[in-house]
Short mmCIF file of C-alpha atoms in Angstrom, two decimals:
data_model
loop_
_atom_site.label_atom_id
_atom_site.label_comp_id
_atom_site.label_asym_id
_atom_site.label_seq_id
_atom_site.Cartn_x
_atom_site.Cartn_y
_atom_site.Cartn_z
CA UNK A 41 -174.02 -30.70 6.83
CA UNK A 42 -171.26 -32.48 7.43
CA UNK A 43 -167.85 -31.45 5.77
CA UNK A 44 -165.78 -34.20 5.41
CA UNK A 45 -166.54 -37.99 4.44
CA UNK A 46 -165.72 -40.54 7.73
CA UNK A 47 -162.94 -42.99 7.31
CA UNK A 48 -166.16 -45.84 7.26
CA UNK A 49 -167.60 -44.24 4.47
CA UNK A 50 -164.27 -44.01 2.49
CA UNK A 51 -163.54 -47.08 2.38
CA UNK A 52 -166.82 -48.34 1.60
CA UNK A 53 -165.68 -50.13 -2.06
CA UNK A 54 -168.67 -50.18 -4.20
CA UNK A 55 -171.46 -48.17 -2.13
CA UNK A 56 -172.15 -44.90 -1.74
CA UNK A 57 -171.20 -41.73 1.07
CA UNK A 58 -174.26 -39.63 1.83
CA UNK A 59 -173.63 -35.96 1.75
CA UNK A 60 -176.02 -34.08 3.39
CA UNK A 61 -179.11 -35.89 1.59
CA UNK A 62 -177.21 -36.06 -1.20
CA UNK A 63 -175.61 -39.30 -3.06
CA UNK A 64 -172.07 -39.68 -4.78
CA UNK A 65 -170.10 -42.14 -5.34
CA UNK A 66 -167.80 -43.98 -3.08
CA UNK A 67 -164.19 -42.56 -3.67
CA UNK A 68 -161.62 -44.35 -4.98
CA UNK A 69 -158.52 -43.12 -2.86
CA UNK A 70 -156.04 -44.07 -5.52
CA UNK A 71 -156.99 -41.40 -7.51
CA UNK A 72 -157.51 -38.47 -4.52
CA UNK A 73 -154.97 -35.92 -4.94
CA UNK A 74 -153.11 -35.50 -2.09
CA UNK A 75 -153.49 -39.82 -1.32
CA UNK A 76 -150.43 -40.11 0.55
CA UNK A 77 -151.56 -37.76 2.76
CA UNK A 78 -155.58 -38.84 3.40
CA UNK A 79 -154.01 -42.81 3.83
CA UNK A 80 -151.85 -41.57 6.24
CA UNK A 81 -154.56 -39.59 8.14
CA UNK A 82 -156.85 -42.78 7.94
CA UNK A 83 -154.46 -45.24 9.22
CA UNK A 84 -154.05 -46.74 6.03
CA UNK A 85 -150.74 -47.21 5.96
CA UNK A 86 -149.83 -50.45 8.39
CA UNK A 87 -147.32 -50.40 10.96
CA UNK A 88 -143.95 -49.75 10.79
CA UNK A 89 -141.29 -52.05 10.65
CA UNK A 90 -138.56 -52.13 13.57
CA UNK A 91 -134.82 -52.79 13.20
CA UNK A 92 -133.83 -55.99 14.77
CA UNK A 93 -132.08 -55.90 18.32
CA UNK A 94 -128.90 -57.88 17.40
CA UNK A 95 -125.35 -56.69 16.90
CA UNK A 96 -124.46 -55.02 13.46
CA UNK A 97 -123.15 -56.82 10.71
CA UNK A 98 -119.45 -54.86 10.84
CA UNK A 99 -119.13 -52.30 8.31
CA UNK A 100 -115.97 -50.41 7.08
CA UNK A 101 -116.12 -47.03 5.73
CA UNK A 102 -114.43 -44.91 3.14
CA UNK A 103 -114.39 -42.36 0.33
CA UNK A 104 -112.80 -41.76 -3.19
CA UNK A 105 -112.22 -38.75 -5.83
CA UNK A 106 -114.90 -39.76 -8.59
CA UNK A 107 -113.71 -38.52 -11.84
CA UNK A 108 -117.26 -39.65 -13.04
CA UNK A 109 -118.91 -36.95 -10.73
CA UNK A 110 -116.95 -34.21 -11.47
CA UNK A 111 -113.96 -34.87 -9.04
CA UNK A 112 -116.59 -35.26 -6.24
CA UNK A 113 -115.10 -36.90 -2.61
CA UNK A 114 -117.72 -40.11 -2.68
CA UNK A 115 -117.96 -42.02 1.01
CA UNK A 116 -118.94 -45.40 0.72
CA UNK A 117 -119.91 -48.14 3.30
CA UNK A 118 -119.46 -52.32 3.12
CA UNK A 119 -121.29 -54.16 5.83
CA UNK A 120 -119.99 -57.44 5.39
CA UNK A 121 -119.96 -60.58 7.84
CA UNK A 122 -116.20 -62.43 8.47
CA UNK A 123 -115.73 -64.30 5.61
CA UNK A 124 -112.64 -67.01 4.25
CA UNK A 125 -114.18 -66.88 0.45
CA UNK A 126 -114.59 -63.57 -1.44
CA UNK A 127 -118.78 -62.89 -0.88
CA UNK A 128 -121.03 -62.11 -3.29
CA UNK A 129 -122.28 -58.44 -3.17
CA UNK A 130 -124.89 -56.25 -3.34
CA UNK A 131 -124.97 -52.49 -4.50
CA UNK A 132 -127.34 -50.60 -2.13
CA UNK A 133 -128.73 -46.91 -3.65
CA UNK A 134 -129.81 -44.18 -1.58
CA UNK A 135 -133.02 -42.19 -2.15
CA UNK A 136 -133.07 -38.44 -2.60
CA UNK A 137 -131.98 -36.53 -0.21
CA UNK A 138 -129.65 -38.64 1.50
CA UNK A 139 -126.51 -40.74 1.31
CA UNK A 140 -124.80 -44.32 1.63
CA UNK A 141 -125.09 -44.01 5.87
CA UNK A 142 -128.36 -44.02 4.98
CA UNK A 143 -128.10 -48.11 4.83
CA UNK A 144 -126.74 -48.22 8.63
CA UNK A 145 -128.76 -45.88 10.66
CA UNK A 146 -131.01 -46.40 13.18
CA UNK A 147 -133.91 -45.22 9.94
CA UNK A 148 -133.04 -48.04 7.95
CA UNK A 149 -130.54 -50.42 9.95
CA UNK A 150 -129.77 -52.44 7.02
CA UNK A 151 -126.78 -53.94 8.74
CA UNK A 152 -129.04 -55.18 11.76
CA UNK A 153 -131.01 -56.46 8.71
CA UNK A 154 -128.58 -58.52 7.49
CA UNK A 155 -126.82 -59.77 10.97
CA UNK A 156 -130.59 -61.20 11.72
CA UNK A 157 -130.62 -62.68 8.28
CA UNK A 158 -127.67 -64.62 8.50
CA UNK A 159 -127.71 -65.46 12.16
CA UNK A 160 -130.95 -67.18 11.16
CA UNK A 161 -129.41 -69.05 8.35
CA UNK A 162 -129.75 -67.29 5.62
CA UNK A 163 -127.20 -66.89 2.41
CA UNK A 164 -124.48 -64.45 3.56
CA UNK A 165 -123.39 -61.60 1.47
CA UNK A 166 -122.07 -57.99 1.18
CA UNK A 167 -124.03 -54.72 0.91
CA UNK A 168 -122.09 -51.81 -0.26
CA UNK A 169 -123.62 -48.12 -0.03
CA UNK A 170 -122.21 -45.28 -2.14
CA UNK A 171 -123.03 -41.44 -2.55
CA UNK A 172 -124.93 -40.92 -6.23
CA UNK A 173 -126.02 -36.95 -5.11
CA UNK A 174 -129.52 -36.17 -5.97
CA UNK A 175 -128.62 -37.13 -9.86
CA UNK A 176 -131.39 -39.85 -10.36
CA UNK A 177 -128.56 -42.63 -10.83
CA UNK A 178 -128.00 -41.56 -14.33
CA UNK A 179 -125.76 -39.67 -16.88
CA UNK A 180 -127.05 -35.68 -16.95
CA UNK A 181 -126.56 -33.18 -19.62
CA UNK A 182 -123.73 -31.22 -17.50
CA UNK A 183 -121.46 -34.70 -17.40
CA UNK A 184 -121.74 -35.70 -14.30
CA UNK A 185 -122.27 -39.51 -14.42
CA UNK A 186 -123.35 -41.36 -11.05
CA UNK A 187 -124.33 -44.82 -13.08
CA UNK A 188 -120.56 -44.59 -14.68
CA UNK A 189 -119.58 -44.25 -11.50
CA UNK A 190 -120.73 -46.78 -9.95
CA UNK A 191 -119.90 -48.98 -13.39
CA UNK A 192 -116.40 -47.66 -13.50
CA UNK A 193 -115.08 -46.97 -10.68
CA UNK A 194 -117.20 -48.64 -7.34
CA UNK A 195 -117.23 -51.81 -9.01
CA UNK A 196 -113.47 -51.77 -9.62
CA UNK A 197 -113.18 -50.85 -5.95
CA UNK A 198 -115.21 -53.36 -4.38
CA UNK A 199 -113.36 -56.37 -6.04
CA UNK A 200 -110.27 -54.47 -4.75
CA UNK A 201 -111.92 -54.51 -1.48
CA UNK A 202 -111.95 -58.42 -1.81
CA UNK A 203 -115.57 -59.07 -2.73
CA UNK A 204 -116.85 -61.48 -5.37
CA UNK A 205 -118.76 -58.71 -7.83
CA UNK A 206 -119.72 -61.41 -10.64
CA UNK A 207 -122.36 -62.34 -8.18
CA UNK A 208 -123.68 -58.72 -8.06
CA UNK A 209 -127.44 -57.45 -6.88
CA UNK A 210 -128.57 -54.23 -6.90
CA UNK A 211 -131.14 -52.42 -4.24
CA UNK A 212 -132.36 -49.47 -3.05
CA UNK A 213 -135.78 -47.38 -2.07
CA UNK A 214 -137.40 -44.61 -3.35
CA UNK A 215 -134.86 -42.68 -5.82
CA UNK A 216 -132.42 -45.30 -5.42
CA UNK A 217 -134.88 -47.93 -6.01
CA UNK A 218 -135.23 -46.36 -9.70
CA UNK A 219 -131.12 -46.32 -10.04
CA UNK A 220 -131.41 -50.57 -8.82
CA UNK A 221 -133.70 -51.29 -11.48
CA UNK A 222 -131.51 -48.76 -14.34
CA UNK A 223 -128.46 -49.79 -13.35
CA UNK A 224 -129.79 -53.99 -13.39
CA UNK A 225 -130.89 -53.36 -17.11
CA UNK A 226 -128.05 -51.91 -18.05
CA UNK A 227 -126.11 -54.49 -17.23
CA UNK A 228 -128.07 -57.30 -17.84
CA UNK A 229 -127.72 -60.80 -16.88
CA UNK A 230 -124.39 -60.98 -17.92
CA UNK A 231 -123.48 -59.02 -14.61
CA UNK A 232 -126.36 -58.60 -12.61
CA UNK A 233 -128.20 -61.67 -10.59
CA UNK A 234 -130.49 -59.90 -8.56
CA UNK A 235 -132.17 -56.71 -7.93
CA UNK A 236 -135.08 -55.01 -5.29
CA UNK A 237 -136.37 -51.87 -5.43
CA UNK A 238 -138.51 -50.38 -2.32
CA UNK A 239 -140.93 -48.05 -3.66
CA UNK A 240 -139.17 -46.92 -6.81
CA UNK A 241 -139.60 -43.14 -7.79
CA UNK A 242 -141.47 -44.31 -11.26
CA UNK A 243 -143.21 -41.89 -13.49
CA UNK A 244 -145.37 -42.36 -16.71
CA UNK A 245 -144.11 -39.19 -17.97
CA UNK A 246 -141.67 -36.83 -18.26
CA UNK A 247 -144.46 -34.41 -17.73
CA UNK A 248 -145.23 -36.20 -14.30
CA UNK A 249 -141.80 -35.93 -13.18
CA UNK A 250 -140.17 -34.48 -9.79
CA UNK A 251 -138.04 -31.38 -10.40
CA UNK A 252 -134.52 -32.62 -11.09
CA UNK A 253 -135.42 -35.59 -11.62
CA UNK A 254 -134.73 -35.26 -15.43
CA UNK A 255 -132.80 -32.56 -17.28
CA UNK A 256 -135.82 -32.66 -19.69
CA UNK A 257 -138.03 -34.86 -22.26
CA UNK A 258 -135.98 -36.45 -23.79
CA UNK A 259 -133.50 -37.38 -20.54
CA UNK A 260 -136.72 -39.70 -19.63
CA UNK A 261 -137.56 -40.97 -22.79
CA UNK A 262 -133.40 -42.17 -22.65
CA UNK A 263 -133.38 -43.34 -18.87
CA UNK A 264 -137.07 -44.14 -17.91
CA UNK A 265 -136.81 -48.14 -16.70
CA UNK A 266 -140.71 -48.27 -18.12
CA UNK A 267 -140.77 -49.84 -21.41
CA UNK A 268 -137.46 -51.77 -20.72
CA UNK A 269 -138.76 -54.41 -18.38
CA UNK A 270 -137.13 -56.70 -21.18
CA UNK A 271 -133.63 -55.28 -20.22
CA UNK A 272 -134.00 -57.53 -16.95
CA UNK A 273 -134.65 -60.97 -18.70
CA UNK A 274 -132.42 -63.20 -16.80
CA UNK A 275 -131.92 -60.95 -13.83
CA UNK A 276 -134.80 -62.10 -10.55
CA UNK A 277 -136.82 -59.17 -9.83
CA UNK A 278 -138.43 -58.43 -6.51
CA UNK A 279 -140.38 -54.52 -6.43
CA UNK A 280 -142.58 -53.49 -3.81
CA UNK A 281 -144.52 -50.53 -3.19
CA UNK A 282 -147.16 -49.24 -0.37
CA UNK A 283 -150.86 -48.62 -1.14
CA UNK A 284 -150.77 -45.00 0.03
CA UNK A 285 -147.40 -43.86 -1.86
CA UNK A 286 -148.19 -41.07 -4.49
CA UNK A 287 -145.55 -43.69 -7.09
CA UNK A 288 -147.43 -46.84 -7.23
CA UNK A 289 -150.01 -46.38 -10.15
CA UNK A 290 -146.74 -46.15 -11.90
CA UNK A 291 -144.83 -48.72 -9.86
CA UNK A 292 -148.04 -51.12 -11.09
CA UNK A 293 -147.61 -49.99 -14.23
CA UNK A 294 -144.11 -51.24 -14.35
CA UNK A 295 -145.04 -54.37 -13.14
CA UNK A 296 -147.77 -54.68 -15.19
CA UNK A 297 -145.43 -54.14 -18.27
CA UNK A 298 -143.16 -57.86 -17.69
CA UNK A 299 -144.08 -60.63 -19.65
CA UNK A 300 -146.30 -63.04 -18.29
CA UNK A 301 -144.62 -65.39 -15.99
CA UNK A 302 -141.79 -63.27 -15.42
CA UNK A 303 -143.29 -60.51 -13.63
CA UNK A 304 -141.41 -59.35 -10.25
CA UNK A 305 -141.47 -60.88 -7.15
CA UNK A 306 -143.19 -58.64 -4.40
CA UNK A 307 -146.06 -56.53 -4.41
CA UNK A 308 -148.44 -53.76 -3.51
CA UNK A 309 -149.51 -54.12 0.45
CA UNK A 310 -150.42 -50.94 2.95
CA UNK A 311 -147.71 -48.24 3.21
CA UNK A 312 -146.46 -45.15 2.41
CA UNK A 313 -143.47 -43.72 1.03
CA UNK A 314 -141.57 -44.19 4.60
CA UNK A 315 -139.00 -45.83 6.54
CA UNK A 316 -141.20 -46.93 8.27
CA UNK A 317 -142.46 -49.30 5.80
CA UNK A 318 -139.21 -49.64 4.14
CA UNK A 319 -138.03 -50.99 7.49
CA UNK A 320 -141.32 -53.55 7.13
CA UNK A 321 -140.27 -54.68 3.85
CA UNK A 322 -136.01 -55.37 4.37
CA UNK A 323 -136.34 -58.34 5.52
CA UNK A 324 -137.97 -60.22 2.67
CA UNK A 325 -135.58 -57.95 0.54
CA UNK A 326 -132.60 -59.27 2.40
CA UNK A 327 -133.88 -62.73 2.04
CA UNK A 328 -134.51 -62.25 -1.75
CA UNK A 329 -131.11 -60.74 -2.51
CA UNK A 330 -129.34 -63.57 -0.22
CA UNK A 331 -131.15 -66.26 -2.19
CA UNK A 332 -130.36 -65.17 -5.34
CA UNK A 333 -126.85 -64.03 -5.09
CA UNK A 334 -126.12 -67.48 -4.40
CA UNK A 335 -128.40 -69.77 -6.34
#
């Protein structure tokens, strides 16, 4: 008998796998545990995107003491094209695990991104990386405060730094794609023109959550973006997330929750919760935040 349904038989939508004589229905691979996984195994994912072969967008590089983070040294990158006129600028968030170099390596190449997006025509503009920890871009019990410190004292620095941050966007992926969307509500359209998220780390629950994530209950009930879609009335919206990635039912939750006609930009297309696809995605992301930053 055999002991493991074929790739054909899995994707069959409405029909039926036959199981050693025996009938069941066809699986729905949203709802297999382990999904990210078996649509990874099955090709399901799409290809990866590539960085563009082009010379970097020059970035400068530096660091600060952030009395929001506990007196943490925080590096920071701006990838910014020459410019006579202050630009407009756009916050990029790291996911878990990693930091603001994140933005320029050869994983993401955000500033090959950007040179490509430009040198075609497109809207120029700033990105500006900073370190948030593994804190989930928000206030936490113990004090430490990376959305205050981007607030309080990044902001401050950038416009220091020469860059135009009353048109201000917001990005990031995974982890960081959460603290784009947080931070954007926050806020509000008062501040914030634009922000993408790539595969935000979304949860339905506090019970669903990643370890850390959270100090507890009622940290999500506080800091959860879900329920607050309202929070970014006025602010354009772009959120995409791959097929395979173990967050979208709750990323299309989240999108599901906008108001009709307002819901996000973007969408759900094959991929998984990898550079790869992240890479696929940046440049209608760059395009989006170019656009908007200086409509």
């Amino acid at each position: 008998m055999p002991t493991s349904l074929t790739r054909r038989a899995l994707l069959a939508g409405a029909g039926a796998v036959a199981l050693g004589g025996a009938t069941v229905a066809a699986v729905d691979l949203r709802v297999v545990p382990g999904r990210s996984t078996m649509f990874r195994v099955l090709g399901l994912d799409g290809t990866d995107g590539t960085v563009p072969d082009v010379t970097p967008t020059p970035t400068t590089w530096g660091s600060f003491v952030s009395h929001a983070r506990h007196g943490r040294t925080v590096g920071w990158s701006i990838t910014a094209p020459p410019s006579e006129h202050p630009l407009p600028v756009v916050v990029a968030l790291h996911g878990y695990g990693d930091d603001h170099r994140e933005f320029t390596s050869s994983s993401l190449g955000f500033d090959r991104f950007l040179a490509q997006h430009i040198h075609r025509g497109g809207a120029p503009f700033a990105i500006a990386a900073v370190d948030g920890g593994n804190r989930y871009w928000h206030r936490r019990a113990d004090g430490e405060d990376p959305a205050g410190m981007v607030v309080d004292e990044f902001l401050p620095l950038l416009r220091d730094q020469g860059l135009d941050v009353d048109r201000l966007g917001f990005t990031g992926y995974s982890m960081g794609g959460y603290g784009a969307l947080y931070l954007a509500g926050a806020l509000g359209s008062g501040r914030v023109r634009v922000a993408s998220a790539l595969s935000p780390a979304l949860w339905r629950s506090a019970g669903d959550t990643a370890r850390g994530a959270f100090d507890d209950a009622a940290d999500f009930q506080r800091n959860t973006v879900l329920g607050r879609q309202t929070r970014l009335q006025g602010v354009a919206v772009r959120v995409d997330c791959g097929t395979g990635d173990g967050f979208e039912p709750a990323v299309r939750s989240y999108v599901a929750g906008f108001a009709a006609g307002h819901r996000p930009a973007g969408g759900f297309e094959p991929g998984g919760h990898t550079h790869g696809y992240w890479r696929r995605l940046a440049p209608a992301h760059i395009a989006f935040l170019g656009a908007h930053l200086t409509a």
